[in-house]
Short mmCIF file of C-alpha atoms in Angstrom, two decimals:
data_model
loop_
_atom_site.label_atom_id
_atom_site.label_comp_id
_atom_site.label_asym_id
_atom_site.label_seq_id
_atom_site.Cartn_x
_atom_site.Cartn_y
_atom_site.Cartn_z
CA GLY A 1 16.60 -31.98 -42.17
CA VAL A 2 16.83 -32.67 -39.18
CA GLU A 3 21.24 -33.02 -39.90
CA ALA A 4 20.55 -29.64 -40.80
CA GLY A 5 18.84 -28.25 -37.84
CA GLY A 6 20.80 -30.56 -36.07
CA ALA A 7 23.99 -28.46 -37.05
CA VAL A 8 22.68 -24.94 -36.42
CA PHE A 9 21.37 -26.20 -32.94
CA GLY A 10 24.81 -27.79 -32.14
CA GLU A 11 26.56 -24.36 -33.16
CA ARG A 12 24.10 -22.50 -31.39
CA ALA A 13 24.86 -24.86 -28.06
CA ARG A 14 28.43 -25.14 -28.35
CA ALA A 15 28.16 -21.11 -27.99
CA GLU A 16 26.43 -21.22 -25.59
CA GLY A 17 28.25 -23.53 -23.87
CA ASP A 18 25.66 -25.67 -23.22
CA ASP A 19 27.71 -29.11 -22.63
CA ARG A 20 24.69 -31.86 -23.29
CA CYS A 21 24.99 -33.93 -26.13
CA ALA A 22 24.69 -32.33 -29.23
CA CYS A 23 24.25 -35.33 -31.69
CA PRO A 24 21.79 -33.87 -34.59
CA ALA A 25 19.11 -36.86 -32.93
CA CYS A 26 19.14 -35.37 -29.78
CA LEU A 27 18.94 -31.50 -30.69
CA ALA A 28 15.83 -32.36 -32.97
CA ALA A 29 14.42 -34.12 -29.89
CA THR A 30 15.22 -30.96 -27.67
CA ASP A 31 13.92 -28.39 -30.58
CA LEU A 32 10.61 -31.00 -30.73
CA ALA A 33 9.77 -30.69 -26.84
CA ARG A 34 10.21 -26.68 -27.54
CA ARG A 35 7.96 -26.78 -30.26
CA THR A 36 5.59 -28.73 -28.62
CA GLN A 37 5.78 -26.76 -25.08
CA THR A 38 5.48 -23.80 -27.68
CA VAL A 39 2.21 -25.29 -28.39
CA HIS A 40 0.88 -26.20 -25.24
CA HIS A 41 1.39 -23.19 -23.76
CA ARG A 42 -0.61 -21.21 -25.84
CA HIS A 43 -3.26 -23.53 -25.48
CA VAL A 44 -3.92 -24.89 -28.41
CA THR A 45 -6.13 -28.03 -27.77
CA VAL A 46 -7.95 -30.59 -29.55
CA ASP A 47 -11.53 -31.90 -28.26
CA GLN A 48 -11.78 -35.40 -28.79
CA HIS A 49 -15.34 -35.19 -29.71
CA GLU A 50 -14.72 -33.72 -32.70
CA VAL A 51 -12.92 -36.84 -34.23
CA GLY A 52 -14.48 -40.53 -34.75
CA PRO A 53 -17.98 -41.29 -35.48
CA ARG A 54 -21.25 -39.10 -34.65
CA VAL A 55 -22.52 -41.14 -31.74
CA ALA A 56 -25.75 -38.74 -31.19
CA PRO A 57 -27.27 -39.58 -35.24
CA ALA A 58 -26.90 -43.00 -34.69
CA ARG A 59 -28.85 -42.88 -31.28
CA ASP A 60 -31.22 -40.59 -32.58
CA ALA A 61 -32.20 -42.93 -35.80
CA LEU A 62 -32.42 -45.64 -33.57
CA GLY A 63 -34.63 -43.97 -31.34
CA ALA A 64 -36.53 -42.64 -33.87
CA VAL A 65 -37.46 -45.71 -35.23
CA LEU A 66 -38.39 -46.98 -31.90
CA GLY A 67 -40.47 -43.89 -30.72
CA GLY A 68 -42.61 -44.13 -33.72
CA GLN A 69 -43.44 -48.05 -33.24
CA TRP A 70 -44.02 -46.99 -29.26
CA LEU A 71 -46.25 -44.12 -30.26
CA GLU A 72 -48.59 -46.25 -32.41
CA GLY A 73 -49.62 -48.91 -29.69
CA GLY A 74 -46.79 -51.22 -31.08
CA HIS A 75 -44.45 -53.43 -29.25
CA LEU A 76 -41.25 -53.88 -29.08
CA SER A 77 -41.73 -57.95 -29.83
CA SER A 78 -43.83 -57.49 -32.86
CA LEU A 79 -40.28 -56.04 -34.48
CA LEU A 80 -38.55 -59.48 -33.41
CA GLN A 81 -39.32 -61.94 -35.90
CA VAL A 82 -36.77 -64.79 -36.21
CA THR A 83 -37.64 -65.90 -39.91
CA ALA A 84 -37.16 -62.08 -41.04
CA PHE A 85 -33.88 -62.24 -38.91
CA PHE A 86 -32.08 -64.93 -40.69
CA ILE A 87 -33.14 -64.32 -43.89
CA VAL A 88 -31.79 -60.81 -44.07
CA ILE A 89 -29.57 -60.54 -41.79
CA GLY A 90 -28.34 -63.89 -42.07
CA GLY A 91 -28.83 -63.99 -45.18
CA THR A 92 -26.25 -60.19 -45.65
CA LEU A 93 -23.57 -61.77 -43.22
CA GLY A 94 -23.38 -64.85 -45.92
CA ALA A 95 -22.68 -62.28 -49.05
CA VAL A 96 -20.38 -60.53 -46.95
CA MET A 97 -18.59 -63.65 -45.82
CA LEU A 98 -17.97 -64.77 -49.36
CA GLN A 99 -16.12 -61.57 -50.66
CA SER A 100 -13.91 -60.67 -47.42
CA ARG A 101 -11.70 -62.68 -46.07
CA LEU A 102 -12.79 -63.74 -41.83
CA PRO A 103 -10.03 -61.78 -40.30
CA VAL A 104 -11.52 -59.13 -42.32
CA PHE A 105 -14.34 -59.75 -41.78
CA ALA A 106 -14.53 -60.16 -37.72
CA ASP A 107 -13.09 -57.00 -37.84
CA GLY A 108 -15.30 -55.19 -39.21
CA ILE A 109 -17.83 -56.43 -36.06
CA ARG A 110 -15.20 -55.58 -33.81
CA LEU A 111 -15.25 -52.04 -35.05
CA ALA A 112 -19.19 -51.66 -35.15
CA LYS A 113 -19.16 -50.29 -31.72
CA TRP A 114 -17.38 -47.11 -32.79
CA VAL A 115 -20.73 -46.04 -34.02
CA PHE A 116 -21.70 -46.21 -31.01
CA GLN A 117 -18.81 -45.13 -28.76
CA SER A 118 -15.74 -44.18 -30.46
CA PRO A 119 -13.07 -45.07 -29.78
CA PRO A 120 -10.39 -43.06 -27.28
CA CYS A 121 -8.54 -39.92 -28.87
CA ASP A 122 -6.04 -38.70 -26.06
CA PHE A 123 -4.01 -36.34 -28.15
CA ARG A 124 -3.53 -33.49 -25.03
CA GLY A 125 -1.76 -37.03 -23.39
CA LEU A 126 0.30 -37.94 -26.61
CA ILE A 127 1.59 -34.92 -26.37
CA ASN A 128 2.92 -34.99 -23.15
CA ARG A 129 4.35 -38.43 -23.33
CA VAL A 130 5.98 -36.63 -26.46
CA ILE A 131 7.15 -33.70 -24.68
CA HIS A 132 8.73 -36.31 -21.59
CA TRP A 133 10.74 -38.27 -23.89
CA SER A 134 12.24 -35.52 -25.99
CA ASN A 135 13.05 -33.38 -22.68
CA VAL A 136 14.52 -37.20 -21.04
CA ALA A 137 16.45 -37.43 -24.63
CA ARG A 138 17.73 -33.82 -24.48
CA ARG A 139 19.18 -34.75 -20.93
CA GLY A 140 21.11 -38.42 -20.96
CA GLY A 141 21.53 -39.18 -24.67
CA LEU A 142 18.50 -41.72 -26.65
CA LEU A 143 19.86 -44.18 -24.23
CA ALA A 144 17.59 -42.87 -21.34
CA LEU A 145 14.13 -43.81 -23.04
CA GLU A 146 14.68 -47.62 -22.53
CA PRO A 147 13.16 -47.17 -19.45
CA GLN A 148 10.29 -45.66 -21.55
CA LEU A 149 9.61 -49.33 -22.83
CA ARG A 150 8.91 -50.43 -19.62
CA ILE A 151 5.88 -47.93 -19.35
CA GLU A 152 4.17 -47.26 -22.40
CA LYS A 153 1.72 -49.71 -24.08
CA GLY A 154 0.74 -48.68 -27.45
CA ALA A 155 2.60 -50.72 -30.05
CA PHE A 156 3.36 -47.89 -32.51
CA GLU A 157 4.73 -45.49 -29.73
CA LEU A 158 6.83 -48.10 -28.85
CA LYS A 159 8.09 -49.38 -31.67
CA GLY A 160 9.28 -45.95 -32.72
CA LEU A 161 10.85 -46.02 -29.32
CA GLN A 162 12.70 -48.68 -29.93
CA LEU A 163 14.08 -47.61 -33.32
CA LEU A 164 15.26 -44.67 -31.57
CA ILE A 165 17.55 -46.75 -28.53
CA ASP A 166 18.64 -48.95 -31.44
CA GLY A 167 20.07 -45.70 -32.97
CA ALA A 168 18.29 -46.02 -36.45
CA ASP A 169 18.71 -42.26 -38.08
CA PRO A 170 15.77 -39.72 -38.50
CA ALA A 171 14.85 -41.05 -41.61
CA THR A 172 14.60 -44.36 -41.43
CA ILE A 173 12.83 -44.26 -38.67
CA ARG A 174 10.17 -41.88 -40.86
CA GLU A 175 9.54 -44.03 -43.61
CA ILE A 176 9.31 -47.71 -40.75
CA LEU A 177 6.51 -45.80 -39.10
CA GLU A 178 4.72 -44.07 -41.83
CA ARG A 179 5.03 -47.12 -43.44
CA ASP A 180 2.92 -48.81 -40.29
CA ILE A 181 0.50 -46.02 -40.19
CA ASP A 182 -0.78 -46.69 -43.47
CA THR A 183 -1.04 -50.93 -42.89
CA PHE A 184 -3.26 -49.84 -40.96
CA GLU A 185 -5.50 -47.26 -42.42
CA ASP A 186 -5.83 -50.01 -44.82
CA SER A 187 -6.84 -52.74 -42.59
CA HIS A 188 -9.52 -50.54 -41.20
CA ARG A 189 -10.71 -49.54 -44.95
CA ALA A 190 -11.18 -52.88 -46.03
CA SER A 191 -13.26 -53.43 -42.18
CA ILE A 192 -15.10 -50.73 -43.31
CA ARG A 193 -15.08 -51.60 -46.44
CA VAL A 194 -17.09 -54.76 -44.80
CA TRP A 195 -20.23 -52.59 -44.13
CA GLU A 196 -20.41 -50.36 -47.00
CA SER A 197 -21.12 -54.20 -48.60
CA ALA A 198 -22.99 -54.93 -46.26
CA GLY A 199 -25.36 -51.79 -46.67
CA GLY A 200 -25.37 -52.78 -50.34
CA TYR A 201 -26.89 -56.28 -49.79
CA ALA A 202 -28.93 -55.77 -46.65
CA PRO A 203 -31.86 -54.08 -49.29
CA THR A 204 -31.50 -56.80 -51.47
CA LEU A 205 -32.61 -58.93 -48.81
CA GLY A 206 -35.01 -56.95 -47.85
CA ILE A 207 -37.04 -57.99 -50.28
CA LEU A 208 -36.18 -60.96 -51.07
CA GLY A 209 -37.70 -61.37 -47.24
CA ALA A 210 -40.42 -59.81 -48.21
CA VAL A 211 -41.40 -61.61 -51.59
CA ILE A 212 -40.63 -64.58 -49.33
CA GLY A 213 -43.31 -63.44 -46.99
CA LEU A 214 -46.21 -63.07 -49.74
CA ILE A 215 -45.38 -65.92 -50.92
CA HIS A 216 -46.42 -67.79 -48.12
CA THR A 217 -49.57 -65.56 -47.67
CA MET A 218 -50.47 -66.79 -51.37
CA GLU A 219 -50.26 -70.47 -50.18
CA ASN A 220 -52.38 -70.05 -47.08
CA LEU A 221 -55.30 -67.40 -48.69
CA THR A 222 -57.97 -70.62 -47.75
CA ASP A 223 -56.55 -70.45 -43.91
CA PRO A 224 -57.31 -67.04 -42.95
CA GLY A 225 -55.46 -68.39 -39.39
CA LYS A 226 -51.96 -68.17 -41.25
CA LEU A 227 -52.23 -65.35 -43.47
CA GLY A 228 -51.04 -62.94 -40.89
CA ALA A 229 -47.58 -64.46 -39.71
CA GLY A 230 -47.00 -64.41 -43.82
CA ILE A 231 -47.66 -60.99 -43.28
CA ALA A 232 -45.67 -60.49 -40.37
CA VAL A 233 -42.53 -62.11 -42.25
CA ALA A 234 -42.90 -59.99 -45.88
CA PHE A 235 -43.33 -56.64 -43.48
CA VAL A 236 -40.54 -56.58 -41.05
CA ALA A 237 -38.05 -58.36 -43.33
CA THR A 238 -38.47 -54.80 -45.24
CA ILE A 239 -38.10 -53.20 -42.25
CA TYR A 240 -34.93 -55.26 -41.36
#
């Protein structure tokens, strides 16, 4: 498609007396710039808040739990129980680590912040950069993109630009970059499964913590002063 498009645009450029480069790659870049500018001038925008995690519901859920505790006259400290924390949170993390490789587990923990803060998605900036690259390649050829390698920060964009400058054909560039996208998605899906597994183990560990707390309570029925600690472990473990 790129080769055919290049031939069409090459004939058009020669008919119009345009002496700029008429190779398929440069002409495809020119066509991309024209089409992208058309979209830009139609004011088609993508709201970055429409993608990524839904931050507000996560905050609302946490606020509802803590707010209910406060309305009942409770204190946040009453929900902080070290024994229950080790049983539920420590046990869940240990179970997840048994079935996940350490790099995948670490990446899953790192991505937890996306629940409360969406990752940056600057679609408008990316579109503007693609337009700029296309115009640079149209005016000076693909080798004119070399200075952009010192400006661009994204590894994916850098790889695509380097392939263009090296003269790779469009099909090869597409294949390589699509493979990188697939690898990136597979890596993040593996990280997501860390939390899916944690969601399956945590309720079981919560019940186990409750049972341990009740066992501790039953062992100290003759000592009323120790009953409260066992019951607290049982209930807080269930909350966790």
